[in-house]
PDB file of C-alpha atoms and ligand atoms in Angstrom:
ATOM      1  CA  MET D  20      36.795 -16.982  -7.727  1.00 56.00           C
ATOM      2  CA  LEU D  21      39.755 -15.768 -10.558  1.00 50.00           C
ATOM      3  CA  LYS D  22      39.781 -18.300 -13.775  1.00 59.00           C
ATOM      4  CA  GLU D  23      42.262 -17.853 -15.506  1.00 52.00           C
ATOM      5  CA  ASP D  24      41.508 -16.393 -18.358  1.00 60.00           C
ATOM      6  CA  GLY D  25      40.530 -13.142 -15.892  1.00 54.00           C
ATOM      7  CA  THR D  26      37.097 -13.896 -15.281  1.00 63.00           C
ATOM      8  CA  VAL D  27      35.892 -14.008 -12.503  1.00 62.00           C
ATOM      9  CA  THR D  28      33.463 -16.874 -11.041  1.00 64.00           C
ATOM     10  CA  ASP D  29      31.143 -17.170  -8.173  1.00 68.00           C
ATOM     11  CA  SER D  30      32.082 -19.415  -5.865  1.00 62.00           C
ATOM     12  CA  ARG D  31      30.314 -19.112  -2.509  1.00 72.00           C
ATOM     13  CA  GLU D  32      29.322 -22.410  -2.607  1.00 62.00           C
ATOM     14  CA  GLY D  33      26.188 -21.515  -0.285  1.00 65.00           C
ATOM     15  CA  GLY D  34      27.745 -18.280   1.210  1.00 87.00           C
ATOM     16  CA  ARG D  35      26.402 -14.566   0.994  1.00 95.00           C
ATOM     17  CA  LEU D  36      26.447 -12.670  -2.350  1.00 97.00           C
ATOM     18  CA  ARG D  37      29.166 -10.162  -2.123  1.00 97.00           C
ATOM     19  CA  LEU D  38      28.080  -6.309  -3.288  1.00 98.00           C
ATOM     20  CA  LEU D  39      30.552  -3.990  -4.412  1.00 98.00           C
ATOM     21  CA  VAL D  40      28.195  -1.632  -5.183  1.00 98.00           C
ATOM     22  CA  CYS D  41      29.012   2.077  -6.849  1.00 98.00           C
ATOM     23  CA  VAL D  42      27.860   5.099  -6.827  1.00 98.00           C
ATOM     24  CA  SER D  43      27.750   8.892  -8.376  1.00 97.00           C
ATOM     25  CA  GLY D  44      24.980  10.776  -6.557  1.00 95.00           C
ATOM     26  CA  GLY D  45      21.466  10.940  -4.098  1.00 95.00           C
ATOM     27  CA  GLY D  46      22.112   6.654  -3.341  1.00 97.00           C
ATOM     28  CA  THR D  47      18.545   6.073  -2.893  1.00 98.00           C
ATOM     29  CA  ASN D  48      19.181   3.058  -5.101  1.00 98.00           C
ATOM     30  CA  LEU D  49      22.331   2.283  -2.701  1.00 98.00           C
ATOM     31  CA  GLN D  50      19.235   2.353   0.209  1.00 98.00           C
ATOM     32  CA  ALA D  51      16.900   0.087  -1.776  1.00 98.00           C
ATOM     33  CA  ILE D  52      19.396  -2.987  -1.377  1.00 98.00           C
ATOM     34  CA  ILE D  53      19.925  -1.704   2.310  1.00 98.00           C
ATOM     35  CA  ASP D  54      16.206  -2.158   2.807  1.00 98.00           C
ATOM     36  CA  GLY D  55      16.009  -5.147   0.967  1.00 98.00           C
ATOM     37  CA  ILE D  56      19.010  -6.946   3.171  1.00 98.00           C
ATOM     38  CA  LYS D  57      17.310  -5.840   6.065  1.00 98.00           C
ATOM     39  CA  ASN D  58      13.838  -6.625   4.976  1.00 98.00           C
ATOM     40  CA  LYS D  59      14.155  -9.510   3.759  1.00 97.00           C
ATOM     41  CA  THR D  60      13.815  -9.406   0.068  1.00 97.00           C
ATOM     42  CA  ILE D  61      16.612  -9.875  -0.820  1.00 98.00           C
ATOM     43  CA  THR D  62      18.495 -12.718   0.769  1.00 97.00           C
ATOM     44  CA  ASN D  63      21.755 -14.541   0.775  1.00 96.00           C
ATOM     45  CA  THR D  64      23.787 -11.093   0.102  1.00 98.00           C
ATOM     46  CA  GLU D  65      25.967  -8.309   2.031  1.00 97.00           C
ATOM     47  CA  ILE D  66      27.639  -5.411   0.643  1.00 98.00           C
ATOM     48  CA  ILE D  67      31.349  -5.082   0.955  1.00 98.00           C
ATOM     49  CA  SER D  68      31.797  -2.196  -0.535  1.00 98.00           C
ATOM     50  CA  VAL D  69      30.253   1.262  -1.441  1.00 98.00           C
ATOM     51  CA  VAL D  70      31.936   3.243  -4.096  1.00 98.00           C
ATOM     52  CA  SER D  71      31.551   6.699  -5.484  1.00 98.00           C
ATOM     53  CA  ASN D  72      33.275   8.632  -7.883  1.00 97.00           C
ATOM     54  CA  ASN D  73      31.799  11.918  -6.102  1.00 96.00           C
ATOM     55  CA  ARG D  74      32.773  12.898  -2.820  1.00 95.00           C
ATOM     56  CA  LYS D  75      30.217  14.738  -2.525  1.00 96.00           C
ATOM     57  CA  ALA D  76      27.660  11.829  -2.701  1.00 97.00           C
ATOM     58  CA  TYR D  77      24.755  11.181  -0.014  1.00 98.00           C
ATOM     59  CA  ALA D  78      25.102   7.998  -0.964  1.00 98.00           C
ATOM     60  CA  LEU D  79      28.349   7.631   0.836  1.00 98.00           C
ATOM     61  CA  VAL D  80      26.613   9.604   3.977  1.00 97.00           C
ATOM     62  CA  ARG D  81      23.924   6.607   3.357  1.00 98.00           C
ATOM     63  CA  ALA D  82      27.175   4.285   3.142  1.00 98.00           C
ATOM     64  CA  ALA D  83      28.317   5.567   6.432  1.00 97.00           C
ATOM     65  CA  GLU D  84      25.345   5.636   8.562  1.00 97.00           C
ATOM     66  CA  GLU D  85      24.319   1.440   8.083  1.00 97.00           C
ATOM     67  CA  GLY D  86      29.059   0.842   8.726  1.00 97.00           C
ATOM     68  CA  ILE D  87      29.123  -0.271   5.161  1.00 98.00           C
ATOM     69  CA  PRO D  88      33.276   0.851   4.334  1.00 97.00           C
ATOM     70  CA  ALA D  89      33.335   3.022   1.193  1.00 97.00           C
ATOM     71  CA  LEU D  90      36.005   4.764  -0.596  1.00 96.00           C
ATOM     72  CA  CYS D  91      35.910   7.820  -3.505  1.00 97.00           C
ATOM     73  CA  ILE D  92      37.783   6.683  -6.435  1.00 96.00           C
ATOM     74  CA  SER D  93      37.323  10.188  -8.762  1.00 95.00           C
ATOM     75  CA  PRO D  94      38.719  10.539 -11.972  1.00 93.00           C
ATOM     76  CA  LYS D  95      39.504  14.437 -10.996  1.00 92.00           C
ATOM     77  CA  ASP D  96      42.020  12.748  -9.104  1.00 93.00           C
ATOM     78  CA  TYR D  97      43.971  10.819 -10.819  1.00 96.00           C
ATOM     79  CA  GLU D  98      46.587  12.447 -13.981  1.00 96.00           C
ATOM     80  CA  ASP D  99      44.707  10.674 -16.508  1.00 96.00           C
ATOM     81  CA  ARG D 100      42.207   8.484 -17.404  1.00 95.00           C
ATOM     82  CA  GLU D 101      44.303   5.316 -17.860  1.00 96.00           C
ATOM     83  CA  ALA D 102      45.889   6.171 -14.307  1.00 97.00           C
ATOM     84  CA  PHE D 103      42.145   6.037 -12.929  1.00 96.00           C
ATOM     85  CA  ASN D 104      41.341   3.044 -14.573  1.00 96.00           C
ATOM     86  CA  ARG D 105      44.623   0.991 -12.817  1.00 96.00           C
ATOM     87  CA  ALA D 106      43.077   2.166  -9.447  1.00 96.00           C
ATOM     88  CA  PHE D 107      39.763   2.350 -10.196  1.00 97.00           C
ATOM     89  CA  LEU D 108      40.364  -1.776 -10.245  1.00 96.00           C
ATOM     90  CA  GLU D 109      42.393  -2.344  -8.007  1.00 96.00           C
ATOM     91  CA  ALA D 110      40.700  -0.847  -5.586  1.00 96.00           C
ATOM     92  CA  VAL D 111      37.598  -3.651  -7.215  1.00 97.00           C
ATOM     93  CA  GLN D 112      40.019  -5.940  -7.088  1.00 96.00           C
ATOM     94  CA  GLN D 113      40.966  -5.575  -3.492  1.00 96.00           C
ATOM     95  CA  ALA D 114      37.098  -5.365  -2.577  1.00 97.00           C
ATOM     96  CA  GLY D 115      36.903  -9.337  -3.866  1.00 96.00           C
ATOM     97  CA  PRO D 116      33.196  -8.773  -4.861  1.00 97.00           C
ATOM     98  CA  ASP D 117      30.872 -12.150  -6.442  1.00 97.00           C
ATOM     99  CA  LEU D 118      28.996  -9.262  -7.892  1.00 98.00           C
ATOM    100  CA  ILE D 119      29.436  -5.066  -8.877  1.00 98.00           C
ATOM    101  CA  VAL D 120      25.872  -2.890  -8.501  1.00 98.00           C
ATOM    102  CA  LEU D 121      26.164   0.236 -10.771  1.00 98.00           C
ATOM    103  CA  ALA D 122      23.555   2.136  -9.088  1.00 98.00           C
ATOM    104  CA  GLY D 123      23.086   5.830 -10.458  1.00 95.00           C
ATOM    105  CA  PHE D 124      26.934   5.654 -11.085  1.00 96.00           C
ATOM    106  CA  LEU D 125      27.789   7.973 -14.215  1.00 93.00           C
ATOM    107  CA  VAL D 126      31.445   6.445 -15.227  1.00 94.00           C
ATOM    108  CA  VAL D 127      32.254   4.601 -17.886  1.00 93.00           C
ATOM    109  CA  LEU D 128      33.514   1.117 -17.057  1.00 95.00           C
ATOM    110  CA  PRO D 129      37.658   0.399 -17.931  1.00 94.00           C
ATOM    111  CA  GLU D 130      37.255  -2.628 -20.368  1.00 94.00           C
ATOM    112  CA  GLU D 131      39.022  -4.994 -18.570  1.00 95.00           C
ATOM    113  CA  MET D 132      36.697  -4.285 -16.413  1.00 96.00           C
ATOM    114  CA  ILE D 133      34.119  -5.784 -18.228  1.00 97.00           C
ATOM    115  CA  ALA D 134      35.780  -8.464 -19.581  1.00 96.00           C
ATOM    116  CA  GLY D 135      36.976 -10.053 -15.545  1.00 95.00           C
ATOM    117  CA  TYR D 136      33.433  -9.683 -14.398  1.00 97.00           C
ATOM    118  CA  ARG D 137      31.543 -11.118 -17.026  1.00 95.00           C
ATOM    119  CA  ASN D 138      27.869 -11.511 -16.665  1.00 95.00           C
ATOM    120  CA  ARG D 139      28.800 -10.274 -13.091  1.00 97.00           C
ATOM    121  CA  ILE D 140      28.068  -6.329 -12.820  1.00 98.00           C
ATOM    122  CA  ILE D 141      24.234  -5.349 -13.092  1.00 98.00           C
ATOM    123  CA  ASN D 142      23.404  -1.937 -13.811  1.00 98.00           C
ATOM    124  CA  ILE D 143      19.728  -0.308 -13.841  1.00 98.00           C
ATOM    125  CA  HIS D 144      18.678   1.888 -16.505  1.00 98.00           C
ATOM    126  CA  PRO D 145      15.793   4.816 -16.211  1.00 98.00           C
ATOM    127  CA  SER D 146      14.043   3.671 -19.617  1.00 98.00           C
ATOM    128  CA  LEU D 147      12.580   0.465 -21.259  1.00 98.00           C
ATOM    129  CA  ILE D 148      15.805  -1.040 -23.372  1.00 98.00           C
ATOM    130  CA  PRO D 149      15.932  -0.134 -26.151  1.00 98.00           C
ATOM    131  CA  SER D 150      13.633   2.896 -26.213  1.00 98.00           C
ATOM    132  CA  PHE D 151      15.849   5.676 -24.750  1.00 98.00           C
ATOM    133  CA  CYS D 152      19.186   4.495 -23.971  1.00 98.00           C
ATOM    134  CA  GLY D 153      22.497   4.587 -25.290  1.00 97.00           C
ATOM    135  CA  LYS D 154      25.187   7.349 -25.137  1.00 95.00           C
ATOM    136  CA  GLY D 155      24.794  10.364 -23.973  1.00 94.00           C
ATOM    137  CA  TYR D 156      21.182   8.576 -22.208  1.00 97.00           C
ATOM    138  CA  TYR D 157      21.495   9.377 -18.547  1.00 95.00           C
ATOM    139  CA  GLY D 158      19.919  11.539 -15.482  1.00 94.00           C
ATOM    140  CA  LEU D 159      17.173  13.689 -16.258  1.00 97.00           C
ATOM    141  CA  LYS D 160      17.814  13.526 -20.601  1.00 98.00           C
ATOM    142  CA  VAL D 161      16.450   9.700 -20.375  1.00 98.00           C
ATOM    143  CA  HIS D 162      12.687  11.136 -19.104  1.00 98.00           C
ATOM    144  CA  GLU D 163      13.382  14.745 -21.524  1.00 98.00           C
ATOM    145  CA  LYS D 164      13.677  12.314 -23.998  1.00 98.00           C
ATOM    146  CA  ALA D 165      10.818  10.339 -23.239  1.00 98.00           C
ATOM    147  CA  LEU D 166       8.577  12.939 -23.363  1.00 98.00           C
ATOM    148  CA  GLU D 167       9.513  14.192 -26.278  1.00 98.00           C
ATOM    149  CA  ARG D 168       8.338  11.771 -28.423  1.00 98.00           C
ATOM    150  CA  GLY D 169       5.007  11.540 -26.425  1.00 98.00           C
ATOM    151  CA  VAL D 170       5.435   7.613 -25.247  1.00 98.00           C
ATOM    152  CA  LYS D 171       2.265   6.408 -22.602  1.00 98.00           C
ATOM    153  CA  VAL D 172       4.405   4.268 -20.846  1.00 98.00           C
ATOM    154  CA  THR D 173       7.670   4.210 -19.722  1.00 98.00           C
ATOM    155  CA  GLY D 174      10.057   2.289 -17.228  1.00 98.00           C
ATOM    156  CA  ALA D 175      13.436   0.943 -16.525  1.00 98.00           C
ATOM    157  CA  THR D 176      15.580  -1.862 -16.913  1.00 98.00           C
ATOM    158  CA  VAL D 177      18.414  -3.901 -15.052  1.00 98.00           C
ATOM    159  CA  HIS D 178      20.908  -6.010 -17.801  1.00 98.00           C
ATOM    160  CA  PHE D 179      24.399  -6.758 -17.559  1.00 98.00           C
ATOM    161  CA  VAL D 180      26.929  -4.884 -19.033  1.00 98.00           C
ATOM    162  CA  ASP D 181      28.891  -5.330 -21.699  1.00 97.00           C
ATOM    163  CA  GLU D 182      31.432  -3.142 -23.746  1.00 96.00           C
ATOM    164  CA  GLY D 183      27.903  -1.505 -25.337  1.00 96.00           C
ATOM    165  CA  THR D 184      25.901   1.354 -23.523  1.00 96.00           C
ATOM    166  CA  ASP D 185      23.421  -0.192 -22.663  1.00 96.00           C
ATOM    167  CA  THR D 186      23.475  -3.856 -24.545  1.00 97.00           C
ATOM    168  CA  GLY D 187      24.071  -6.198 -21.798  1.00 97.00           C
ATOM    169  CA  PRO D 188      21.625  -9.092 -21.301  1.00 97.00           C
ATOM    170  CA  ILE D 189      17.946  -7.222 -19.885  1.00 98.00           C
ATOM    171  CA  ILE D 190      17.477  -8.947 -16.034  1.00 98.00           C
ATOM    172  CA  LEU D 191      13.994  -7.275 -15.549  1.00 98.00           C
ATOM    173  CA  GLN D 192      11.801  -4.861 -16.763  1.00 98.00           C
ATOM    174  CA  LYS D 193       9.575  -2.647 -15.454  1.00 98.00           C
ATOM    175  CA  ALA D 194       6.426  -0.004 -16.869  1.00 98.00           C
ATOM    176  CA  VAL D 195       5.431   3.091 -16.073  1.00 98.00           C
ATOM    177  CA  SER D 196       2.602   4.764 -17.086  1.00 98.00           C
ATOM    178  CA  VAL D 197       3.577   9.188 -18.485  1.00 98.00           C
ATOM    179  CA  GLU D 198       0.464  11.357 -17.082  1.00 98.00           C
ATOM    180  CA  LYS D 199      -1.198  14.419 -18.068  1.00 97.00           C
ATOM    181  CA  GLY D 200       0.808  17.274 -16.992  1.00 97.00           C
ATOM    182  CA  ASP D 201       4.854  15.041 -16.090  1.00 98.00           C
ATOM    183  CA  THR D 202       7.724  16.569 -16.402  1.00 98.00           C
ATOM    184  CA  PRO D 203      11.381  15.880 -16.427  1.00 98.00           C
ATOM    185  CA  GLU D 204      11.778  15.761 -12.820  1.00 98.00           C
ATOM    186  CA  ILE D 205       8.208  14.375 -12.257  1.00 98.00           C
ATOM    187  CA  LEU D 206       9.098  11.473 -14.124  1.00 98.00           C
ATOM    188  CA  GLN D 207      12.238  10.393 -13.355  1.00 98.00           C
ATOM    189  CA  LYS D 208      10.610  10.369  -9.096  1.00 98.00           C
ATOM    190  CA  ARG D 209       7.927   7.193 -10.484  1.00 98.00           C
ATOM    191  CA  VAL D 210      10.280   5.430 -12.379  1.00 98.00           C
ATOM    192  CA  MET D 211      12.634   5.309  -9.181  1.00 98.00           C
ATOM    193  CA  GLU D 212      10.027   4.803  -6.751  1.00 98.00           C
ATOM    194  CA  GLN D 213       7.799   2.476  -8.963  1.00 98.00           C
ATOM    195  CA  ALA D 214      10.227   0.229 -11.333  1.00 98.00           C
ATOM    196  CA  GLU D 215      13.819   1.194 -10.223  1.00 98.00           C
ATOM    197  CA  TRP D 216      13.366   0.552  -6.026  1.00 98.00           C
ATOM    198  CA  VAL D 217      11.575  -2.435  -7.595  1.00 98.00           C
ATOM    199  CA  ILE D 218      13.519  -4.885 -10.201  1.00 98.00           C
ATOM    200  CA  LEU D 219      17.731  -3.605  -8.764  1.00 98.00           C
ATOM    201  CA  PRO D 220      17.160  -5.035  -5.614  1.00 98.00           C
ATOM    202  CA  LYS D 221      14.554  -8.271  -6.692  1.00 98.00           C
ATOM    203  CA  ALA D 222      17.905  -8.652 -10.148  1.00 98.00           C
ATOM    204  CA  ILE D 223      20.051  -8.848  -6.553  1.00 98.00           C
ATOM    205  CA  ASP D 224      17.819 -11.349  -5.359  1.00 97.00           C
ATOM    206  CA  MET D 225      17.574 -13.167  -7.792  1.00 96.00           C
ATOM    207  CA  ILE D 226      21.270 -13.611  -8.961  1.00 96.00           C
ATOM    208  CA  ALA D 227      21.997 -14.264  -5.057  1.00 96.00           C
ATOM    209  CA  ASN D 228      20.150 -17.219  -5.996  1.00 95.00           C
ATOM    210  CA  GLY D 229      21.158 -18.878  -8.961  1.00 94.00           C
ATOM    211  CA  LYS D 230      17.969 -17.914 -11.147  1.00 95.00           C
ATOM    212  CA  ILE D 231      19.668 -16.713 -13.927  1.00 93.00           C
ATOM    213  CA  ALA D 232      21.422 -18.432 -16.514  1.00 93.00           C
ATOM    214  CA  VAL D 233      23.277 -16.087 -19.133  1.00 94.00           C
ATOM    215  CA  GLU D 234      22.976 -18.212 -22.699  1.00 93.00           C
ATOM    216  CA  ASP D 235      22.814 -16.645 -25.868  1.00 92.00           C
ATOM    217  CA  GLY D 236      23.763 -13.307 -25.016  1.00 92.00           C
ATOM    218  CA  ARG D 237      20.384 -13.330 -22.971  1.00 95.00           C
ATOM    219  CA  CYS D 238      18.489 -13.961 -19.714  1.00 95.00           C
ATOM    220  CA  ILE D 239      17.096 -16.652 -19.194  1.00 91.00           C
ATOM    221  CA  GLU D 240      15.803 -18.746 -16.667  1.00 80.00           C
ATOM    222  CA  THR D 241      17.434 -21.503 -14.368  1.00 86.00           C
ATOM    223  CA  ASP D 242      15.302 -24.552 -13.006  1.00 72.00           C
ATOM    224  CA  LYS D 243      14.963 -21.886 -10.256  1.00 67.00           C
ATOM    225  CA  GLY D 244      13.069 -19.390 -11.417  1.00 60.00           C
ATOM    226  CA  GLY D 245      13.085 -16.006 -13.008  1.00 61.00           C
ATOM    227  CA  CYS D 246      13.676 -13.182 -15.642  1.00 60.00           C
ATOM    228  CA  SER D 247      10.712 -13.737 -15.691  1.00 52.00           C
TER     229      SER D 247
HETATM  230  C1  GRF E  10      18.805   6.544 -11.604  1.00 54.79           C
HETATM  231  O1  GRF E  10      17.333   6.910 -12.352  1.00 54.79           O
HETATM  232  C2  GRF E  10      18.527   5.642 -11.801  1.00 54.79           C
HETATM  233  O2  GRF E  10      18.669   4.780 -12.693  1.00 54.79           O
HETATM  234  C3  GRF E  10      20.237   6.989 -13.251  1.00 54.79           C
HETATM  235  O3  GRF E  10      20.506   7.796 -11.726  1.00 54.79           O
HETATM  236  C4  GRF E  10      19.183   7.609 -10.791  1.00 54.79           C
HETATM  237  C5  GRF E  10      20.468   7.495  -9.720  1.00 54.79           C
HETATM  238  O4  GRF E  10      19.372   7.578  -8.840  1.00 54.79           O
HETATM  239  N1  GRF E  10      21.284   6.457 -13.666  1.00 54.79           N
HETATM  240  P1  GRF E  10      19.826   7.064  -6.954  1.00 54.79           P
HETATM  241  O5  GRF E  10      21.853   7.904  -7.067  1.00 54.79           O
HETATM  242  O6  GRF E  10      20.356   5.950  -6.981  1.00 54.79           O
HETATM  243  O7  GRF E  10      19.455   8.078  -6.253  1.00 54.79           O
END
């Protein structure tokens, strides 16, 4: 539901949580969500739309295979950033999701979208925030930096999106060991398999079932349990 202050709230009244998933690449996190809905580890949820900024993203093939409506909106196709932001926001508003999931999405969101969908946008980040996050920490870079620093444990974080880079309320985190001989590629794969594909579906299920609330910028458990 669109409130007077321009923010979107969850007004499902028992209906399913409608997800719009934003992707840029392979879409393995999108696949984890699709699989979670199919095997019922995610309940009360449907994917209504997939949006990619990259026409060649394999995530678009995954969406097509499942019959999920998908579209590509690339900054390259617009005159300037503002025109892209407008088109992106319009496409999202038209789809009318309850929750926007950034699943490996490499585009900075328009501020208007963040304000309009306060605590209705989540992101998966491949480290234990606040380590190895913020500007410039995306993709393999995150794992390169973790190995460079010599940490023994890394992991992934699902968080709500606010105006900062990786600064929003943390929903779930999962630790993953760094092993002898790890390369950034090997570590990335382990973090995806052991953490990202586990906690992203779990966070969506918690949101779909009302287990999460945000108070004073922190995610807390509701009486239905969550965030632990
Ligand atoms: C994941 O490592 C995610 O954390 C990062 O980009 C990767 C996306 O992978 N930001 P995929 O497109 O979901 O396969």
